[in-house]
Amino acid sequence: MRFNYKNRGFVVVSLSMMLVAVGVVNYQLSKDSALSVSDEFKAYEQAQIDKNSSEDDTVVDSIEGKVTVEDKDDKDTAEASNENSEVENIAKETSKEIENTLSSKENIDSSTYIVDMKMTREKQRNELTEKLNEIINNPSTTDEAKVEASNMKVEMVKNSDKELQLENLLLAKGYKDAIVYINEGKVNVVVNMEEITQNDANKIFELIGSQENINRENIKLTNNR
């Protein structure tokens, strides 16, 4: 039996072409699969990055492309510090208003200065108390700010009591019209006199200093006539 070499060559060529075709198909399928996995992996990585960014409060600088992580504890501390500063500023503003009112030339020259200033002092302190109460009762206020506001209220009440005691002591010493204002370790005293003699000044400084244990340089004494 004679073997047909032409038919054999045709079979070999056909098989080779089939193998090439299968290889191409497998390559394309592998490529598509790899691309699909790569896209899915990239999407997964991005999701993880977004998740971590949200949890860590990541801030991206849009100009320089820098990434910084803001710690939640630091953020809470900053908020507490801001609220404490707000409480301090409110108290300082009120104190400044009272001191400016007491030392105003126009007010001092008034015949009803002492009575007017006592009313103004109490009114402004009542307004400060309301502001502090709003801070304390606000659910979003930090515990530190609430403590700060509460301490200021306590300090304000103490100062009011001391002022009343000193005014009564001055009255007992013969200075019937006087007003006292205490704030941050300093005392302002205004007496209703034409002129404060050195003897009167010494008596008042001694009385205030002994009661409040405060140095003379922290006592301001003026008259309103």
PDB file of C-alpha atoms in Angstrom:
ATOM      1  CA  MET A   1       0.000   0.000   0.000  1.00  0.00           C
ATOM      2  CA  ARG A   2       1.459   3.360  -1.047  1.00  0.00           C
ATOM      3  CA  PHE A   3       1.298   6.262   1.431  1.00  0.00           C
ATOM      4  CA  ASN A   4       0.110   9.572   0.030  1.00  0.00           C
ATOM      5  CA  TYR A   5       2.591  12.217   1.104  1.00  0.00           C
ATOM      6  CA  LYS A   6       0.451  15.016  -0.231  1.00  0.00           C
ATOM      7  CA  ASN A   7      -2.422  14.071   2.059  1.00  0.00           C
ATOM      8  CA  ARG A   8      -0.011  13.818   4.971  1.00  0.00           C
ATOM      9  CA  GLY A   9       1.270  17.328   4.375  1.00  0.00           C
ATOM     10  CA  PHE A  10      -2.235  18.667   4.231  1.00  0.00           C
ATOM     11  CA  VAL A  11      -3.074  17.043   7.583  1.00  0.00           C
ATOM     12  CA  VAL A  12       0.043  18.444   9.219  1.00  0.00           C
ATOM     13  CA  VAL A  13      -0.680  21.926   7.952  1.00  0.00           C
ATOM     14  CA  SER A  14      -4.282  21.698   9.137  1.00  0.00           C
ATOM     15  CA  LEU A  15      -3.253  20.523  12.589  1.00  0.00           C
ATOM     16  CA  SER A  16      -0.693  23.337  12.855  1.00  0.00           C
ATOM     17  CA  MET A  17      -3.265  25.926  11.914  1.00  0.00           C
ATOM     18  CA  MET A  18      -5.701  24.506  14.486  1.00  0.00           C
ATOM     19  CA  LEU A  19      -3.037  24.649  17.209  1.00  0.00           C
ATOM     20  CA  VAL A  20      -2.225  28.265  16.326  1.00  0.00           C
ATOM     21  CA  ALA A  21      -5.915  29.159  16.407  1.00  0.00           C
ATOM     22  CA  VAL A  22      -6.378  27.498  19.791  1.00  0.00           C
ATOM     23  CA  GLY A  23      -3.315  29.316  21.098  1.00  0.00           C
ATOM     24  CA  VAL A  24      -4.596  32.669  19.914  1.00  0.00           C
ATOM     25  CA  VAL A  25      -8.000  32.038  21.471  1.00  0.00           C
ATOM     26  CA  ASN A  26      -6.433  30.971  24.780  1.00  0.00           C
ATOM     27  CA  TYR A  27      -4.164  34.009  24.783  1.00  0.00           C
ATOM     28  CA  GLN A  28      -7.067  36.349  24.170  1.00  0.00           C
ATOM     29  CA  LEU A  29      -9.159  34.707  26.882  1.00  0.00           C
ATOM     30  CA  SER A  30      -6.263  34.884  29.343  1.00  0.00           C
ATOM     31  CA  LYS A  31      -5.682  38.529  28.456  1.00  0.00           C
ATOM     32  CA  ASP A  32      -9.352  39.419  28.926  1.00  0.00           C
ATOM     33  CA  SER A  33      -9.430  37.537  32.217  1.00  0.00           C
ATOM     34  CA  ALA A  34      -6.291  39.277  33.437  1.00  0.00           C
ATOM     35  CA  LEU A  35      -7.687  42.669  32.487  1.00  0.00           C
ATOM     36  CA  SER A  36     -10.928  41.888  34.265  1.00  0.00           C
ATOM     37  CA  VAL A  37      -9.082  40.799  37.423  1.00  0.00           C
ATOM     38  CA  SER A  38      -6.839  43.851  37.192  1.00  0.00           C
ATOM     39  CA  ASP A  39      -9.841  46.189  36.944  1.00  0.00           C
ATOM     40  CA  GLU A  40     -11.553  44.473  39.846  1.00  0.00           C
ATOM     41  CA  PHE A  41      -8.386  44.654  41.932  1.00  0.00           C
ATOM     42  CA  LYS A  42      -7.973  48.352  41.151  1.00  0.00           C
ATOM     43  CA  ALA A  43     -11.587  48.977  42.149  1.00  0.00           C
ATOM     44  CA  TYR A  44     -11.027  47.039  45.379  1.00  0.00           C
ATOM     45  CA  GLU A  45      -7.853  49.004  46.145  1.00  0.00           C
ATOM     46  CA  GLN A  46      -9.640  52.310  45.539  1.00  0.00           C
ATOM     47  CA  ALA A  47     -12.517  51.258  47.794  1.00  0.00           C
ATOM     48  CA  GLN A  48     -10.067  50.410  50.568  1.00  0.00           C
ATOM     49  CA  ILE A  49      -8.266  53.733  50.103  1.00  0.00           C
ATOM     50  CA  ASP A  50     -11.558  55.641  50.262  1.00  0.00           C
ATOM     51  CA  LYS A  51     -12.592  53.699  53.359  1.00  0.00           C
ATOM     52  CA  ASN A  52      -9.314  54.336  55.159  1.00  0.00           C
ATOM     53  CA  SER A  53      -9.375  57.973  54.122  1.00  0.00           C
ATOM     54  CA  SER A  54     -12.846  58.379  55.618  1.00  0.00           C
ATOM     55  CA  GLU A  55     -11.925  56.649  58.870  1.00  0.00           C
ATOM     56  CA  ASP A  56      -8.681  58.570  59.348  1.00  0.00           C
ATOM     57  CA  ASP A  57     -10.093  61.966  58.307  1.00  0.00           C
ATOM     58  CA  THR A  58      -7.540  62.167  55.478  1.00  0.00           C
ATOM     59  CA  VAL A  59      -7.154  65.636  54.013  1.00  0.00           C
ATOM     60  CA  VAL A  60      -5.742  66.015  50.473  1.00  0.00           C
ATOM     61  CA  ASP A  61      -4.060  69.245  49.519  1.00  0.00           C
ATOM     62  CA  SER A  62      -5.542  69.970  46.073  1.00  0.00           C
ATOM     63  CA  ILE A  63      -2.678  72.298  45.156  1.00  0.00           C
ATOM     64  CA  GLU A  64       0.361  70.228  46.060  1.00  0.00           C
ATOM     65  CA  GLY A  65      -1.308  66.831  46.170  1.00  0.00           C
ATOM     66  CA  LYS A  66      -0.070  66.180  49.704  1.00  0.00           C
ATOM     67  CA  VAL A  67      -1.953  63.833  51.968  1.00  0.00           C
ATOM     68  CA  THR A  68      -2.178  64.448  55.683  1.00  0.00           C
ATOM     69  CA  VAL A  69      -4.013  62.439  58.316  1.00  0.00           C
ATOM     70  CA  GLU A  70      -5.824  64.348  61.033  1.00  0.00           C
ATOM     71  CA  ASP A  71      -6.059  62.282  64.188  1.00  0.00           C
ATOM     72  CA  LYS A  72      -9.556  62.254  65.728  1.00  0.00           C
ATOM     73  CA  ASP A  73      -8.175  62.839  69.223  1.00  0.00           C
ATOM     74  CA  ASP A  74      -6.279  65.887  67.968  1.00  0.00           C
ATOM     75  CA  LYS A  75      -9.455  67.123  66.262  1.00  0.00           C
ATOM     76  CA  ASP A  76     -11.465  66.762  69.469  1.00  0.00           C
ATOM     77  CA  THR A  77      -8.724  68.529  71.436  1.00  0.00           C
ATOM     78  CA  ALA A  78      -8.696  71.394  68.953  1.00  0.00           C
ATOM     79  CA  GLU A  79     -12.476  71.764  69.184  1.00  0.00           C
ATOM     80  CA  ALA A  80     -12.312  71.769  72.983  1.00  0.00           C
ATOM     81  CA  SER A  81      -9.550  74.362  72.898  1.00  0.00           C
ATOM     82  CA  ASN A  82     -11.602  76.572  70.578  1.00  0.00           C
ATOM     83  CA  GLU A  83     -14.639  76.341  72.845  1.00  0.00           C
ATOM     84  CA  ASN A  84     -12.542  77.129  75.912  1.00  0.00           C
ATOM     85  CA  SER A  85     -11.137  80.158  74.107  1.00  0.00           C
ATOM     86  CA  GLU A  86     -14.675  81.231  73.250  1.00  0.00           C
ATOM     87  CA  VAL A  87     -15.685  81.031  76.915  1.00  0.00           C
ATOM     88  CA  GLU A  88     -12.636  83.042  77.970  1.00  0.00           C
ATOM     89  CA  ASN A  89     -13.263  85.664  75.298  1.00  0.00           C
ATOM     90  CA  ILE A  90     -16.878  86.117  76.399  1.00  0.00           C
ATOM     91  CA  ALA A  91     -15.785  86.654  80.012  1.00  0.00           C
ATOM     92  CA  LYS A  92     -12.977  89.032  79.038  1.00  0.00           C
ATOM     93  CA  GLU A  93     -15.253  91.103  76.833  1.00  0.00           C
ATOM     94  CA  THR A  94     -17.781  91.493  79.648  1.00  0.00           C
ATOM     95  CA  SER A  95     -15.063  92.450  82.134  1.00  0.00           C
ATOM     96  CA  LYS A  96     -13.648  94.995  79.705  1.00  0.00           C
ATOM     97  CA  GLU A  97     -17.093  96.513  79.149  1.00  0.00           C
ATOM     98  CA  ILE A  98     -17.629  96.875  82.905  1.00  0.00           C
ATOM     99  CA  GLU A  99     -14.196  98.421  83.450  1.00  0.00           C
ATOM    100  CA  ASN A 100     -14.669 100.854  80.556  1.00  0.00           C
ATOM    101  CA  THR A 101     -18.075 101.844  81.915  1.00  0.00           C
ATOM    102  CA  LEU A 102     -16.657 102.419  85.400  1.00  0.00           C
ATOM    103  CA  SER A 103     -13.786 104.573  84.156  1.00  0.00           C
ATOM    104  CA  SER A 104     -15.731 106.532  81.550  1.00  0.00           C
ATOM    105  CA  LYS A 105     -15.282 110.267  82.113  1.00  0.00           C
ATOM    106  CA  GLU A 106     -18.871 110.919  81.122  1.00  0.00           C
ATOM    107  CA  ASN A 107     -20.178 108.385  83.626  1.00  0.00           C
ATOM    108  CA  ILE A 108     -17.889 109.506  86.436  1.00  0.00           C
ATOM    109  CA  ASP A 109     -19.125 113.088  86.138  1.00  0.00           C
ATOM    110  CA  SER A 110     -22.731 111.943  86.570  1.00  0.00           C
ATOM    111  CA  SER A 111     -24.395 112.772  89.893  1.00  0.00           C
ATOM    112  CA  THR A 112     -25.959 109.293  89.954  1.00  0.00           C
ATOM    113  CA  TYR A 113     -22.740 107.522  88.989  1.00  0.00           C
ATOM    114  CA  ILE A 114     -22.546 105.048  91.901  1.00  0.00           C
ATOM    115  CA  VAL A 115     -26.142 103.866  91.577  1.00  0.00           C
ATOM    116  CA  ASP A 116     -25.952 103.690  87.784  1.00  0.00           C
ATOM    117  CA  MET A 117     -22.689 101.745  87.818  1.00  0.00           C
ATOM    118  CA  LYS A 118     -23.932  99.184  90.307  1.00  0.00           C
ATOM    119  CA  MET A 119     -26.955  98.559  88.122  1.00  0.00           C
ATOM    120  CA  THR A 120     -24.800  98.338  84.992  1.00  0.00           C
ATOM    121  CA  ARG A 121     -22.375  95.947  86.697  1.00  0.00           C
ATOM    122  CA  GLU A 122     -25.167  93.578  87.683  1.00  0.00           C
ATOM    123  CA  LYS A 123     -26.880  93.814  84.297  1.00  0.00           C
ATOM    124  CA  GLN A 124     -23.736  92.912  82.366  1.00  0.00           C
ATOM    125  CA  ARG A 125     -22.940  90.086  84.729  1.00  0.00           C
ATOM    126  CA  ASN A 126     -26.450  88.710  84.346  1.00  0.00           C
ATOM    127  CA  GLU A 127     -26.001  88.772  80.575  1.00  0.00           C
ATOM    128  CA  LEU A 128     -22.684  86.938  80.944  1.00  0.00           C
ATOM    129  CA  THR A 129     -24.370  84.340  83.159  1.00  0.00           C
ATOM    130  CA  GLU A 130     -26.997  83.720  80.472  1.00  0.00           C
ATOM    131  CA  LYS A 131     -24.294  83.209  77.842  1.00  0.00           C
ATOM    132  CA  LEU A 132     -22.421  80.796  80.083  1.00  0.00           C
ATOM    133  CA  ASN A 133     -25.642  78.891  80.782  1.00  0.00           C
ATOM    134  CA  GLU A 134     -26.242  78.539  77.045  1.00  0.00           C
ATOM    135  CA  ILE A 135     -22.777  77.034  76.659  1.00  0.00           C
ATOM    136  CA  ILE A 136     -23.272  74.668  79.596  1.00  0.00           C
ATOM    137  CA  ASN A 137     -26.726  73.503  78.450  1.00  0.00           C
ATOM    138  CA  ASN A 138     -25.734  73.045  74.815  1.00  0.00           C
ATOM    139  CA  PRO A 139     -25.520  69.275  74.083  1.00  0.00           C
ATOM    140  CA  SER A 140     -22.735  69.828  71.547  1.00  0.00           C
ATOM    141  CA  THR A 141     -20.497  71.650  74.035  1.00  0.00           C
ATOM    142  CA  THR A 142     -17.449  69.646  75.119  1.00  0.00           C
ATOM    143  CA  ASP A 143     -17.050  68.628  78.755  1.00  0.00           C
ATOM    144  CA  GLU A 144     -13.961  70.828  79.063  1.00  0.00           C
ATOM    145  CA  ALA A 145     -15.852  73.908  77.877  1.00  0.00           C
ATOM    146  CA  LYS A 146     -18.731  73.155  80.259  1.00  0.00           C
ATOM    147  CA  VAL A 147     -16.312  72.918  83.186  1.00  0.00           C
ATOM    148  CA  GLU A 148     -14.653  76.173  82.121  1.00  0.00           C
ATOM    149  CA  ALA A 149     -17.998  77.967  81.901  1.00  0.00           C
ATOM    150  CA  SER A 150     -19.128  76.567  85.274  1.00  0.00           C
ATOM    151  CA  ASN A 151     -15.893  77.690  86.934  1.00  0.00           C
ATOM    152  CA  MET A 152     -16.364  81.193  85.565  1.00  0.00           C
ATOM    153  CA  LYS A 153     -19.876  81.329  86.981  1.00  0.00           C
ATOM    154  CA  VAL A 154     -18.574  80.278  90.399  1.00  0.00           C
ATOM    155  CA  GLU A 155     -15.767  82.857  90.218  1.00  0.00           C
ATOM    156  CA  MET A 156     -18.234  85.571  89.235  1.00  0.00           C
ATOM    157  CA  VAL A 157     -20.474  84.810  92.213  1.00  0.00           C
ATOM    158  CA  LYS A 158     -17.478  84.906  94.566  1.00  0.00           C
ATOM    159  CA  ASN A 159     -16.364  88.260  93.184  1.00  0.00           C
ATOM    160  CA  SER A 160     -19.874  89.683  93.564  1.00  0.00           C
ATOM    161  CA  ASP A 161     -19.973  88.630  97.218  1.00  0.00           C
ATOM    162  CA  LYS A 162     -16.530  90.133  97.874  1.00  0.00           C
ATOM    163  CA  GLU A 163     -17.522  93.388  96.203  1.00  0.00           C
ATOM    164  CA  LEU A 164     -20.599  93.689  98.398  1.00  0.00           C
ATOM    165  CA  GLN A 165     -18.559  92.984 101.539  1.00  0.00           C
ATOM    166  CA  LEU A 166     -15.954  95.583 100.625  1.00  0.00           C
ATOM    167  CA  GLU A 167     -18.595  98.186  99.818  1.00  0.00           C
ATOM    168  CA  ASN A 168     -20.175  97.578 103.231  1.00  0.00           C
ATOM    169  CA  LEU A 169     -16.778  97.881 104.920  1.00  0.00           C
ATOM    170  CA  LEU A 170     -16.115 101.146 103.116  1.00  0.00           C
ATOM    171  CA  LEU A 171     -19.544 102.349 104.237  1.00  0.00           C
ATOM    172  CA  ALA A 172     -18.660 101.468 107.824  1.00  0.00           C
ATOM    173  CA  LYS A 173     -15.432 103.500 107.479  1.00  0.00           C
ATOM    174  CA  GLY A 174     -17.408 106.567 106.399  1.00  0.00           C
ATOM    175  CA  TYR A 175     -17.257 106.164 102.622  1.00  0.00           C
ATOM    176  CA  LYS A 176     -20.992 105.873 102.083  1.00  0.00           C
ATOM    177  CA  ASP A 177     -20.969 106.081  98.273  1.00  0.00           C
ATOM    178  CA  ALA A 178     -18.468 103.626  96.785  1.00  0.00           C
ATOM    179  CA  ILE A 179     -18.408 100.927  94.183  1.00  0.00           C
ATOM    180  CA  VAL A 180     -15.978  98.026  93.944  1.00  0.00           C
ATOM    181  CA  TYR A 181     -15.251  95.832  90.955  1.00  0.00           C
ATOM    182  CA  ILE A 182     -13.042  92.713  91.191  1.00  0.00           C
ATOM    183  CA  ASN A 183     -11.671  90.827  88.210  1.00  0.00           C
ATOM    184  CA  GLU A 184      -8.637  88.550  87.706  1.00  0.00           C
ATOM    185  CA  GLY A 185      -6.936  89.518  90.947  1.00  0.00           C
ATOM    186  CA  LYS A 186      -7.372  93.259  90.448  1.00  0.00           C
ATOM    187  CA  VAL A 187      -9.698  95.652  92.259  1.00  0.00           C
ATOM    188  CA  ASN A 188     -11.231  98.887  90.979  1.00  0.00           C
ATOM    189  CA  VAL A 189     -12.600 101.224  93.650  1.00  0.00           C
ATOM    190  CA  VAL A 190     -14.499 104.441  92.967  1.00  0.00           C
ATOM    191  CA  VAL A 191     -15.586 106.651  95.879  1.00  0.00           C
ATOM    192  CA  ASN A 192     -17.931 109.609  95.754  1.00  0.00           C
ATOM    193  CA  MET A 193     -15.565 112.306  97.055  1.00  0.00           C
ATOM    194  CA  GLU A 194     -14.414 115.727  95.887  1.00  0.00           C
ATOM    195  CA  GLU A 195     -10.818 114.787  96.573  1.00  0.00           C
ATOM    196  CA  ILE A 196      -9.068 111.692  97.863  1.00  0.00           C
ATOM    197  CA  THR A 197      -6.514 112.713 100.457  1.00  0.00           C
ATOM    198  CA  GLN A 198      -3.402 110.655 101.123  1.00  0.00           C
ATOM    199  CA  ASN A 199      -4.875 109.619 104.455  1.00  0.00           C
ATOM    200  CA  ASP A 200      -8.090 108.412 102.776  1.00  0.00           C
ATOM    201  CA  ALA A 201      -6.103 106.570 100.112  1.00  0.00           C
ATOM    202  CA  ASN A 202      -4.016 104.787 102.747  1.00  0.00           C
ATOM    203  CA  LYS A 203      -7.120 103.703 104.647  1.00  0.00           C
ATOM    204  CA  ILE A 204      -8.817 102.360 101.544  1.00  0.00           C
ATOM    205  CA  PHE A 205      -5.694 100.577 100.288  1.00  0.00           C
ATOM    206  CA  GLU A 206      -5.191  99.007 103.712  1.00  0.00           C
ATOM    207  CA  LEU A 207      -8.816  97.885 103.960  1.00  0.00           C
ATOM    208  CA  ILE A 208      -8.890  96.372 100.444  1.00  0.00           C
ATOM    209  CA  GLY A 209      -5.432  94.844 100.725  1.00  0.00           C
ATOM    210  CA  SER A 210      -6.057  93.182 104.079  1.00  0.00           C
ATOM    211  CA  GLN A 211      -9.425  91.761 103.039  1.00  0.00           C
ATOM    212  CA  GLU A 212      -8.362  90.493  99.632  1.00  0.00           C
ATOM    213  CA  ASN A 213      -4.705  89.806 100.375  1.00  0.00           C
ATOM    214  CA  ILE A 214      -3.772  91.854  97.348  1.00  0.00           C
ATOM    215  CA  ASN A 215      -0.861  94.200  96.681  1.00  0.00           C
ATOM    216  CA  ARG A 216      -1.423  97.927  96.405  1.00  0.00           C
ATOM    217  CA  GLU A 217      -0.333  98.031  92.755  1.00  0.00           C
ATOM    218  CA  ASN A 218      -3.311  95.835  91.892  1.00  0.00           C
ATOM    219  CA  ILE A 219      -5.776  98.294  93.421  1.00  0.00           C
ATOM    220  CA  LYS A 220      -7.048 101.209  91.345  1.00  0.00           C
ATOM    221  CA  LEU A 221      -8.635 104.006  93.347  1.00  0.00           C
ATOM    222  CA  THR A 222     -10.465 106.962  91.821  1.00  0.00           C
ATOM    223  CA  ASN A 223     -13.157 109.471  92.765  1.00  0.00           C
ATOM    224  CA  ASN A 224     -16.167 110.563  90.735  1.00  0.00           C
ATOM    225  CA  ARG A 225     -16.325 114.271  91.512  1.00  0.00           C
TER     226      ARG A 225
END
